[in-house]
Structures are given as C-alpha cells and as structure tokens.
Tab-separated table of C-alpha atoms and ligand atoms in Angstrom:
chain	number	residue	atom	x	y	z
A	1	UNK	CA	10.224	-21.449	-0.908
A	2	UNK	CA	10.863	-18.239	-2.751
A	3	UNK	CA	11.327	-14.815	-1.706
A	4	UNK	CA	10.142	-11.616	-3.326
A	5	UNK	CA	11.160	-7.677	-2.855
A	6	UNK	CA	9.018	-5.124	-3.632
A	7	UNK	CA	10.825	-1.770	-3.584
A	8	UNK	CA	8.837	1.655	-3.098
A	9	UNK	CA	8.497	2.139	-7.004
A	10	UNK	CA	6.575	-0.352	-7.089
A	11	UNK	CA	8.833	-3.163	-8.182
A	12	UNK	CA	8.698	-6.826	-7.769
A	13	UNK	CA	11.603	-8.716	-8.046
A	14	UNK	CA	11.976	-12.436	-7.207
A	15	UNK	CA	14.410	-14.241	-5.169
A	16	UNK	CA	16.749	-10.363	-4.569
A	17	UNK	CA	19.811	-10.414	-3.940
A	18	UNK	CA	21.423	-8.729	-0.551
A	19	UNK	CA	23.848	-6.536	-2.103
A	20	UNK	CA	20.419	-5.441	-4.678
A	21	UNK	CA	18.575	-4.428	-1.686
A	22	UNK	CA	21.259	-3.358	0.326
A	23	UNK	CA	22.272	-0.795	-2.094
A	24	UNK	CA	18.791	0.520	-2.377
A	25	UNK	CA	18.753	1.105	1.051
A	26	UNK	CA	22.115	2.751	1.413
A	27	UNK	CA	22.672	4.555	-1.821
A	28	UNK	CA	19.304	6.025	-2.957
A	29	UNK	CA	17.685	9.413	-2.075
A	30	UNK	CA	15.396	10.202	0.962
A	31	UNK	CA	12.860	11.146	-2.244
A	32	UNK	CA	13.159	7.589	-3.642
A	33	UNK	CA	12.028	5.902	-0.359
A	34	UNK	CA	9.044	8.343	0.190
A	35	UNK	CA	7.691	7.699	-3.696
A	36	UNK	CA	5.256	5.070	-4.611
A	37	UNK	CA	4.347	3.132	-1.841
A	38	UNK	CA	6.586	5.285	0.425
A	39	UNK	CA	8.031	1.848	1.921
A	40	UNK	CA	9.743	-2.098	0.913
A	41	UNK	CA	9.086	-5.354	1.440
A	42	UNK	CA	10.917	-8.780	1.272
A	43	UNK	CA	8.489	-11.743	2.133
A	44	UNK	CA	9.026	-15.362	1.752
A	45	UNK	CA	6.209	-17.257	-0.049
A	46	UNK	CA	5.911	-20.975	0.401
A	47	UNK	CA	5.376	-23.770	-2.690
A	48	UNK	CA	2.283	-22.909	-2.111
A	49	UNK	CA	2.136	-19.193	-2.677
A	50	UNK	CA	1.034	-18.295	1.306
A	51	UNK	CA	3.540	-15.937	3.051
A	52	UNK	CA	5.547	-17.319	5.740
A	53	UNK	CA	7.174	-14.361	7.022
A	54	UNK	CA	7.825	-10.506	5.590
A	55	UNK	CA	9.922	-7.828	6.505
A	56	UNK	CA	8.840	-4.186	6.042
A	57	UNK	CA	11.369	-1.425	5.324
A	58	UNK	CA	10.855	2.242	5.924
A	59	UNK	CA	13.524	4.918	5.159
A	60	UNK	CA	12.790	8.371	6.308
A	61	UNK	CA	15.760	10.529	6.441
A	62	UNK	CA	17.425	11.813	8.973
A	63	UNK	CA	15.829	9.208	11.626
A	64	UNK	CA	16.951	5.903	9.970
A	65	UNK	CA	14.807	2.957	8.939
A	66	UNK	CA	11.960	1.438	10.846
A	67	UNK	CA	12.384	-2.201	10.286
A	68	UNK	CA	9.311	-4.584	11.041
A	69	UNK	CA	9.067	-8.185	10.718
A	70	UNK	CA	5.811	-9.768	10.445
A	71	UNK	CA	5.189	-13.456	11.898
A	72	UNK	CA	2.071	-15.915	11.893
A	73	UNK	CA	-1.102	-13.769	13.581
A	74	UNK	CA	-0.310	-10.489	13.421
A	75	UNK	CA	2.815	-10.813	15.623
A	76	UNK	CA	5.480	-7.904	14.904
A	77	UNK	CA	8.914	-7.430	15.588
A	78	UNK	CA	10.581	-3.817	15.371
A	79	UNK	CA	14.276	-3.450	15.493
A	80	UNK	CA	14.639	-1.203	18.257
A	81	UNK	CA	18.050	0.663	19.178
A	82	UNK	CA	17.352	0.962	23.025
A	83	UNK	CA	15.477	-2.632	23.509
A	84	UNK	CA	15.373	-2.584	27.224
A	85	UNK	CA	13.387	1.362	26.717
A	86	UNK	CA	12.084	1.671	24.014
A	87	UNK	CA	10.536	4.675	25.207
A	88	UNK	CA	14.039	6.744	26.066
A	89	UNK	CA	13.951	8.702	22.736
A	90	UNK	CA	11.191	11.015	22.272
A	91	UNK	CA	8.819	10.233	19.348
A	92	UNK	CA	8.770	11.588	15.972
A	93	UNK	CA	5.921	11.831	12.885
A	94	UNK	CA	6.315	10.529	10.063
A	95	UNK	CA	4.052	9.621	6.860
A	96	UNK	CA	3.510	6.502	5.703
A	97	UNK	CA	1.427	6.770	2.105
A	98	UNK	CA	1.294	10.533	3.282
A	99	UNK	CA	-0.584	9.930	6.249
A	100	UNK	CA	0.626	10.580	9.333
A	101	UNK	CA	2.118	8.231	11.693
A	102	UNK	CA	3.852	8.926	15.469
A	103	UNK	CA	6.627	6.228	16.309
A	104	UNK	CA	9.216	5.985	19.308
A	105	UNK	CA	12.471	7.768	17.612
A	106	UNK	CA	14.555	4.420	19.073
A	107	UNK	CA	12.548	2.391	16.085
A	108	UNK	CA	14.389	3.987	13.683
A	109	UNK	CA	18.002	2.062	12.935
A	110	UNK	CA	21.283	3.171	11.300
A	111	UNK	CA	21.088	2.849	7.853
A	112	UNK	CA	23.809	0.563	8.312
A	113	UNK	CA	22.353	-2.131	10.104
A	114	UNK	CA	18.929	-2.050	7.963
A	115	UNK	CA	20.972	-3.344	5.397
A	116	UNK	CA	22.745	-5.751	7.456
A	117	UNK	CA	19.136	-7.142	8.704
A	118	UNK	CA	17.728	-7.426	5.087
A	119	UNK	CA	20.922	-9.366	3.829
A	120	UNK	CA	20.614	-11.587	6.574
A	121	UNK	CA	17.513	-12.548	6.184
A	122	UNK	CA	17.739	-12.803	2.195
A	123	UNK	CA	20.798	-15.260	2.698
A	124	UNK	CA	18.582	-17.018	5.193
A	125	UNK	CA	16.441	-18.608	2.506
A	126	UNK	CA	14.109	-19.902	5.529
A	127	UNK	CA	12.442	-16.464	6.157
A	128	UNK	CA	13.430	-16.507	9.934
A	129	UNK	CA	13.300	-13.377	11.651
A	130	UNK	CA	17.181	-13.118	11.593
A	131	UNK	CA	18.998	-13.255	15.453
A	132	UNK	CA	21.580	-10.912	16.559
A	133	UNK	CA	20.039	-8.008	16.101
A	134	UNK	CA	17.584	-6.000	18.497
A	135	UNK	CA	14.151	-6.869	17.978
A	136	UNK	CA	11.212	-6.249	20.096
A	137	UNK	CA	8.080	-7.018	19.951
A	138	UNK	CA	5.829	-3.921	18.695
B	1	UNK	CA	-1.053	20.755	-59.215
B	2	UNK	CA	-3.848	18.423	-57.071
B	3	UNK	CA	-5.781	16.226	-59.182
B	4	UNK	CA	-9.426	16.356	-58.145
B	5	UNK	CA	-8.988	12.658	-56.320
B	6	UNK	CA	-6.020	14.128	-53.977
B	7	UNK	CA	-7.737	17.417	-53.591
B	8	UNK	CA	-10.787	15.608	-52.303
B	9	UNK	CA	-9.372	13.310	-50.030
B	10	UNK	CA	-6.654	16.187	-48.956
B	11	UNK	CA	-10.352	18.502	-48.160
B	12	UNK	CA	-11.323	15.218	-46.410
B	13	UNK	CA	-8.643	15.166	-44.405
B	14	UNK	CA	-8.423	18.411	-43.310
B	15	UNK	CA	-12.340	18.999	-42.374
B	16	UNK	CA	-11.971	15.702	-40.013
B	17	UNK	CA	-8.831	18.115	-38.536
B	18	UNK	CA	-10.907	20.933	-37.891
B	19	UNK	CA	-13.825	18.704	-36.949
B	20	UNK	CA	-11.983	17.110	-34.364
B	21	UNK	CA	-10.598	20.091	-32.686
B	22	UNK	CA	-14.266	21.599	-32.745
B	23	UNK	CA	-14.650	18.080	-31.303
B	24	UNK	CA	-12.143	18.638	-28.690
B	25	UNK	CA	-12.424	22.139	-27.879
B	26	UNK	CA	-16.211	21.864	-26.993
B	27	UNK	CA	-15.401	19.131	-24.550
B	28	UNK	CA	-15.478	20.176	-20.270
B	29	UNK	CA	-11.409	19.865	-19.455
B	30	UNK	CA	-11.686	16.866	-17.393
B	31	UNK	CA	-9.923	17.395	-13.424
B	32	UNK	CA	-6.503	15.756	-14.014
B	33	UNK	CA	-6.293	12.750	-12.019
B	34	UNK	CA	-3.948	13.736	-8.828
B	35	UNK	CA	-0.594	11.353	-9.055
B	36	UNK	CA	-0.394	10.197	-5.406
B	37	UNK	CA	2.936	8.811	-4.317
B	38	UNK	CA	4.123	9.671	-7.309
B	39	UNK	CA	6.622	7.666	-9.164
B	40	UNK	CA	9.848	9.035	-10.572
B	41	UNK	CA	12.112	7.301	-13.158
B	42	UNK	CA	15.033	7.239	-10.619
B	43	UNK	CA	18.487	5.294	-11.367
B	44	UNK	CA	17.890	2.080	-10.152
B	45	UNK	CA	21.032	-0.578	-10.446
B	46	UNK	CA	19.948	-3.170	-12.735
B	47	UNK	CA	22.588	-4.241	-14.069
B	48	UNK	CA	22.847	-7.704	-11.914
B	49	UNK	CA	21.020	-10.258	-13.560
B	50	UNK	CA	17.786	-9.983	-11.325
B	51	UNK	CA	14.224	-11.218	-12.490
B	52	UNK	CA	12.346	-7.868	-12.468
B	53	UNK	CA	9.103	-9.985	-12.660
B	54	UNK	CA	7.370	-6.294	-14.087
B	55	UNK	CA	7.581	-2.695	-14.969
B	56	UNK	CA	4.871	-2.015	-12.997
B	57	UNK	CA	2.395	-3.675	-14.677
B	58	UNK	CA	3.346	-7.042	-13.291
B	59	UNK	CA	0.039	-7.955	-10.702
B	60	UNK	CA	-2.376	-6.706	-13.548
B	61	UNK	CA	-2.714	-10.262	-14.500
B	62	UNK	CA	-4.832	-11.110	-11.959
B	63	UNK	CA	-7.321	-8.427	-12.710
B	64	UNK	CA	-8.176	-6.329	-16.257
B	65	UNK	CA	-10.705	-4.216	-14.039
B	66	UNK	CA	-8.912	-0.589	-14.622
B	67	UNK	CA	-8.772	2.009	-12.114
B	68	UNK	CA	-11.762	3.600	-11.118
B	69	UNK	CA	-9.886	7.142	-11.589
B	70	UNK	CA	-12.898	9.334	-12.391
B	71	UNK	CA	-15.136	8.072	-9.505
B	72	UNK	CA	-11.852	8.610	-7.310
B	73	UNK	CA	-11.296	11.867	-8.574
B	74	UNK	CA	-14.890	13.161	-8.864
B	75	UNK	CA	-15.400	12.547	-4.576
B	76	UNK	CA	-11.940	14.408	-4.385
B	77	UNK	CA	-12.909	17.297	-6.299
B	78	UNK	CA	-15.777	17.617	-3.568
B	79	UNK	CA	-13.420	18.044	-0.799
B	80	UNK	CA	-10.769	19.784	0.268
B	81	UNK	CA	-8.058	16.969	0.621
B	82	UNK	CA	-4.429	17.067	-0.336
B	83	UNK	CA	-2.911	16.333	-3.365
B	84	UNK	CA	0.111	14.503	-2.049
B	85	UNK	CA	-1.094	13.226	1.534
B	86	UNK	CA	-4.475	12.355	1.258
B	87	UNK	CA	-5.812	9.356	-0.556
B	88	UNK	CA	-9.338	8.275	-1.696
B	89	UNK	CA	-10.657	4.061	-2.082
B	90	UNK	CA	-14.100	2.626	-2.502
B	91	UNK	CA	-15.220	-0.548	-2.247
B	92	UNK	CA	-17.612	-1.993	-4.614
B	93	UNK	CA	-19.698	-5.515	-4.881
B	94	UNK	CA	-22.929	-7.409	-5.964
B	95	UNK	CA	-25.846	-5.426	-4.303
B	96	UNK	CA	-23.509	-2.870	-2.641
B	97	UNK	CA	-23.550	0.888	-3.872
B	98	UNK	CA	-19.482	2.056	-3.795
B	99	UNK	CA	-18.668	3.059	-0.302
B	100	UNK	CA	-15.758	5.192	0.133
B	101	UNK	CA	-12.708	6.038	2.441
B	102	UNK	CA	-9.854	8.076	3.728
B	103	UNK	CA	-6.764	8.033	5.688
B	104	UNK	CA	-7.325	9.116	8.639
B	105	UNK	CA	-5.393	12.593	8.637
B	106	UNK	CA	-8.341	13.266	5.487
B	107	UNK	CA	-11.245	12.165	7.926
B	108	UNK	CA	-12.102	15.684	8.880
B	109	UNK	CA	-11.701	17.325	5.591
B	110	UNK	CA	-13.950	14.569	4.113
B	111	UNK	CA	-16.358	14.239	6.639
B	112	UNK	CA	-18.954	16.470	5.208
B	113	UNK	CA	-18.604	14.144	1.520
B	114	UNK	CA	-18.540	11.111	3.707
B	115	UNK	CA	-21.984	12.036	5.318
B	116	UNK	CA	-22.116	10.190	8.031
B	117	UNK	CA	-21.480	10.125	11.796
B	118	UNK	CA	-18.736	7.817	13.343
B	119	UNK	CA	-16.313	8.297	10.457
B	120	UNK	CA	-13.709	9.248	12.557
B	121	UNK	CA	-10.860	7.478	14.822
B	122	UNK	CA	-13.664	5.778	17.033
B	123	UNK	CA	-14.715	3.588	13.870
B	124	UNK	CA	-11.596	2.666	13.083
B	125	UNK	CA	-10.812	1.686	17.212
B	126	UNK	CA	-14.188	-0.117	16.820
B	127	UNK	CA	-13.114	-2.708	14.099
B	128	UNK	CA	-9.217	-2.729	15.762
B	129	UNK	CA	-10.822	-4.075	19.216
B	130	UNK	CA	-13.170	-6.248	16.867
B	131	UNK	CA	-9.749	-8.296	15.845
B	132	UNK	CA	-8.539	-8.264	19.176
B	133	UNK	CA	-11.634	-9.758	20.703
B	134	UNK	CA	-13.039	-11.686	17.793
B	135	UNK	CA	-9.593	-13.321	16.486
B	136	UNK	CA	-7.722	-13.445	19.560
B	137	UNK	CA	-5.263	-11.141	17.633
B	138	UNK	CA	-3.359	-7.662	18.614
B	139	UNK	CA	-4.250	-8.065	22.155
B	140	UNK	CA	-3.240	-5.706	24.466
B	141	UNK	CA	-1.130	-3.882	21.889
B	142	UNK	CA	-2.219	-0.134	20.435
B	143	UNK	CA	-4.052	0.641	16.896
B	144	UNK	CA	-1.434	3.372	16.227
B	145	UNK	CA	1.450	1.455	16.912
B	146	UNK	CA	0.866	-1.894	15.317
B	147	UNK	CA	-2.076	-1.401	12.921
B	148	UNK	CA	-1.475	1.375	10.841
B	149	UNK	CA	-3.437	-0.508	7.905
B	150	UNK	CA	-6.857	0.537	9.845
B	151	UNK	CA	-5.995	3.913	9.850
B	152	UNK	CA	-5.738	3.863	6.014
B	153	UNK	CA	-7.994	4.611	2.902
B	154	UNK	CA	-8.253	1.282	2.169
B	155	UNK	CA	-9.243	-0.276	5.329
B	156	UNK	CA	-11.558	2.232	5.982
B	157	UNK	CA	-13.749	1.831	2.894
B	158	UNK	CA	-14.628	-1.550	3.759
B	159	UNK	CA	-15.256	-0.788	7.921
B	160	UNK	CA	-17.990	2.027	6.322
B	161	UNK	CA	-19.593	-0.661	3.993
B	162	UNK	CA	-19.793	-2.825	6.951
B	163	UNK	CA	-21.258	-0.179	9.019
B	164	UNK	CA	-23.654	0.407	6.328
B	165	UNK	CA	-24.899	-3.261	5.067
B	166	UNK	CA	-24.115	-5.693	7.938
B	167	UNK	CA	-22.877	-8.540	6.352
B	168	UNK	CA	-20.416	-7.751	2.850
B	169	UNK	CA	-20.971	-9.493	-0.486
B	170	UNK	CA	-18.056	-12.026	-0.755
B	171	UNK	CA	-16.449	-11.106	-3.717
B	172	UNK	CA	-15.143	-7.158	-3.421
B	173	UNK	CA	-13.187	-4.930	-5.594
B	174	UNK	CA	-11.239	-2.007	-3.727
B	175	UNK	CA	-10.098	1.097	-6.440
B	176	UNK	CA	-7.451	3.373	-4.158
B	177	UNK	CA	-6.205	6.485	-5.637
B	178	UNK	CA	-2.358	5.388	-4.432
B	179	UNK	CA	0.004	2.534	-4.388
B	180	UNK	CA	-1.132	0.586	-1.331
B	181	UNK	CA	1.986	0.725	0.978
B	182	UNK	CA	2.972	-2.644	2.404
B	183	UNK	CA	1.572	-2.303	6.177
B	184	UNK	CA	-1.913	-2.641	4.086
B	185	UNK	CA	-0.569	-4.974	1.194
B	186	UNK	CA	1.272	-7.052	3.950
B	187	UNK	CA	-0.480	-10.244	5.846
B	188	UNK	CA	-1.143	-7.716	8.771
B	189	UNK	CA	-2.913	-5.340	6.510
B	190	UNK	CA	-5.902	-6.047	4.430
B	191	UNK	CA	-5.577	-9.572	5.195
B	192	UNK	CA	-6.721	-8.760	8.553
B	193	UNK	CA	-10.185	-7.662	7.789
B	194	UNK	CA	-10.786	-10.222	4.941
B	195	UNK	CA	-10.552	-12.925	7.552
B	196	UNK	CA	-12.592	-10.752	9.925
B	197	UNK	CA	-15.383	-10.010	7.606
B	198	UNK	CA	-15.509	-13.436	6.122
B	199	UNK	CA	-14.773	-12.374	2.509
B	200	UNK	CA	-13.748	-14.636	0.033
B	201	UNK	CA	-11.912	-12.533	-2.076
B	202	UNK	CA	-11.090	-8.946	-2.402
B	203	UNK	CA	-9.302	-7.150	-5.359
B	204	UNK	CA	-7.312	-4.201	-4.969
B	205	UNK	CA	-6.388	-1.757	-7.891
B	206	UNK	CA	-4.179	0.787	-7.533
B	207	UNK	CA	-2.613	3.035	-10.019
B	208	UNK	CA	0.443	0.550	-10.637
B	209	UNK	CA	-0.213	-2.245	-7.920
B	210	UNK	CA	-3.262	-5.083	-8.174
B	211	UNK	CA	-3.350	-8.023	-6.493
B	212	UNK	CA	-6.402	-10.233	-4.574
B	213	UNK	CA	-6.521	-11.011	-0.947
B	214	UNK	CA	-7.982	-14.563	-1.001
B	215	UNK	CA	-9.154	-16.268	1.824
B	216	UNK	CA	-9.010	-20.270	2.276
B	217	UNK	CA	-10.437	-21.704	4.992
B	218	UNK	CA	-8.489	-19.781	7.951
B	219	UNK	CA	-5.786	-18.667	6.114
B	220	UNK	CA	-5.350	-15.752	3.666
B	221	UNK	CA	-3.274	-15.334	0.382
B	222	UNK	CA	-2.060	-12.761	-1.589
B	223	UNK	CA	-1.950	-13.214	-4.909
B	224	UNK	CA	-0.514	-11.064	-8.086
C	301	ZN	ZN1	-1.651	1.610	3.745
C-alpha cells in the first residue's frame, strides 16, 4: 500500500510526509489553496493501484478547512465542529474550481486540527478514516 | 567589406526576417487561451527529501493526446462566461460529435451555445437520482451536498452526450479547460458515472492534470 498527495498546484507526491502536508496547510496563503485545482488530496492506493480510501482538503480562508473522507461506495465523512447539529451555524458559499458551492459553516475546521487529521492518517499507513476526531457522515 | 558569398547569404537571411514578420503580421491574433485556476510559482518547502513524482507533467504518460485548447476556447468566445469561474469540457469518441459542458453557475450564460433544453440543474438531478436508484448509491443524501462532481464541467459533458446518443462509445476522451479538482478526480467523482454509463475507459486532459478512469469489472481505477 502506498499513499499519494496531490496538492492544489497540481503536485503529486508519493508516500508525503505529515509535517510536508501539514505545513502546506498551515503556512501557505489563502491564494495558494484557491489555485489550480482549488483543493488536496491524500489517497491510499493498494498493490494493485485501486484506491482504498482518500481524504479531500479544502482551505478557504477565514472559515477553515472542509475535510472529507471518502470510503468504499460513495460513503463520505465530513469533519464537522458541532456533530450532534450540524446545522447550528448558518451556511456559507464557497467555490470549488470557481463554481459555487453552499456548505453548513460547522464543516469548516480550525486550521489546526486539519493538520492534525491529515498527519494522522498519513502515519496510519492503513488509510483508515482516523478516530478521535468529529466526523459525520455527509 | 562582405564578400559576395556573406552578402548573399546575409540578404538571405534578412528577406526570410522580413518574410516572416509579413508572415506573422498577416496572421488573425488568435483569442489567448483563458488560464483557469491558474497556477502560480509559489514557495513550496522542498527541501525534505520527498519524491515529487512530476512538475506537472507527471500523468501525461498515460496519454500524448494534447489539450483541445482551441475547440475549448472557440465555444468560450461564443459566450459570455467568466474567465476565472467558469470552465468549459467536451467529450469526444468513435461515432460521437464533441459534446460539451459547464459548471453549473455557467449553465445560464451558456445555454443559448449549448442549444438545448434540460441543460440546467434538472439534468444534472436526473443522472444524481440515476446513481441513487440504479447503484444503490447516495441514497437519501442531497446532490449539492455530497455530489458536487455532477454539478461540474466535466460531469456534465458526458450526462449531455448521454442525453443525446443513448448508449456512449466505450472508450472517451474528456478535454476541460481547468485542473479537475479532486471531488471530480476522486473515486466519488468521475468514477461515478463511468460505472454508471458502462464505459470502459475515459481520459481526462486538463491543462496540467491527465489521467484515465478505467473500469474493471465493478470496480473503477484511476490511473496516471
Ligand atoms: Zn470538479
């Protein structure tokens, strides 16, 4: 099993390292996340080359990031910050490859702990979705 | 002083100049092709021994089609969509004209190009609720929320072409005016409608992203 990041300028970079990605998220501009692609990705590839899990990261300033994990079929997990209502903060547009899209605020996580989520599940080396943080299902 | 050799070839040289800029001059300036999520050279730490697998170029290996830029740009120059926002794809394959698409905040502004009714949300919903009842997939969650691939250029090329010839050819290529952004490049993304349409394989070029969506059997793979 490998894993592969693909930052919004379009990078690809095999097996990342947390502090790599981590850095990215916490250091670069707001203008940096909304180039290319206008979002990341870590996914775990099996021997085989199919994807066993990914995890999509999307920075828009001054909200957070949204953080999404993809499982088998189509199932999603967002880290939420109010899991038990999601729907307590009011929702906010953003753009995703410039077009627009309207998201409960509470998706959007502290810098902070984006970077916590991606190391964990970098360090993982399984691709689980990592535990201990507040996911729900989107 | 020139002797007549180096005077000749120096006249040569010159007339091919002047030829060439007559050349030039005459030609129609050619729209400049609009640089969608545009990609700065920004500081990037690299300095820790990582395998940077490209510089951008990296997933052309699985395709030397180019970019369709001139098709892209020549359906943009038609409409009234925005250079940073909006973003153009067609799909292409055996015994299929190209069909195009846009992002859904473009659908209006392109509608008129597009030329045909149902180009709007409703076709999009159409093909959503099409996963949800055909693969058992999505259900009882919301397009907007969970599916913003359908929404995009990319997806909505090839929900047109269906609309238009039934059954797709199996082998398609996709050109997109944009880096695809990972909802679409993702496993929940493109993926999605390759297993729903029964394609075999569909290449996507992108101004500095390719890579194939391949389906075996059941399952899907991306590969770049
Ligand atoms: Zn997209």
């Amino acid at each position: 099993m490998k894993s592969v990041f693909y930052t919004p300028s379009e990078e690809r970079i095999e097996d990342p390292t947390a502090h790599y990605v981590s850095s990215l998220i916490l250091e670069q501009s707001s203008s940096y996340w909304e180039s290319g692609s206008t979002d990341a990705m870590i996914k775990y590839l099996d021997n085989d080359g199919y994807t066993v899990s990914e995890m999509i990261l999307m920075r828009r300033d001054p909200f957070g990031i949204y953080v999404q994990f993809n499982g088998p079929k189509t199932l999603q997990f967002v880290m939420c910050r109010n899991p038990q209502n999601p729907q307590l903060e009011e929702e906010v547009t953003i753009k995703l490859g410039g077009n627009p899209w309207t998201l409960p605020q509470s998706y959007f996580v502290d810098l902070q702990i984006a970077a916590q989520v991606a190391s964990s599940y970098i360090n993982s080396k399984n691709g689980e979705r990592p535990s201990g943080f507040d996911w729900i299902e989107s | 002083m020139l002797t007549n050799k180096s005077w000749i070839s120096k006249f040569a040289a010159v007339a091919a100049v002047s030829a060439t800029s007559l050349f030039l001059s005459a030609q129609p300036t050619l729209p400049k092709l609009h640089v969608l999520g545009e990609i700065s050279n920004f500081n990037l730490p690299k300095n820790e021994n990582l395998n940077f697998a490209n510089d951008r170029t990296f997933l052309s290996a699985v395709s030397d089609i180019p970019l369709d830029k001139d098709t892209l740009q020549r359906f943009r120059s038609k409409t009234n969509l925005s250079e940073t926002d909006d973003t153009v794809a067609y799909v292409t394959g055996k015994g299929i004209d190209k069909v195009f698409g846009v992002n859904s905040g473009a659908q209006t502004k392109a509608a008129k190009e597009l030329g045909e009714a149902n180009v709007g949300l409703d076709l999009r919903k159409k093909y959503f609720e099409r996963v949800q009842n055909e693969l058992k997939e999505y259900e009882g969650k919301m397009m907007n929320l969970v599916a913003q691939p359908f929404l995009h250029a990319e997806a909505h090329s090839l929900m047109r072409a269906t609309e238009r010839y039934g059954q797709l050819p199996k082998v398609l290529v996709l050109h997109v005016d944009r880096p695809p952004c990972n909802q679409c490049a993702g496993t929940n993304g493109l993926s999605v409608l390759v297993r729903l349409f029964k394609i075999d394989e569909l290449t996507v070029i992108s101004p500095s992203r390719v890579f194939k969506v391949v389906k075996t059997g059941s399952t899907v793979k991306i590969v770049e």
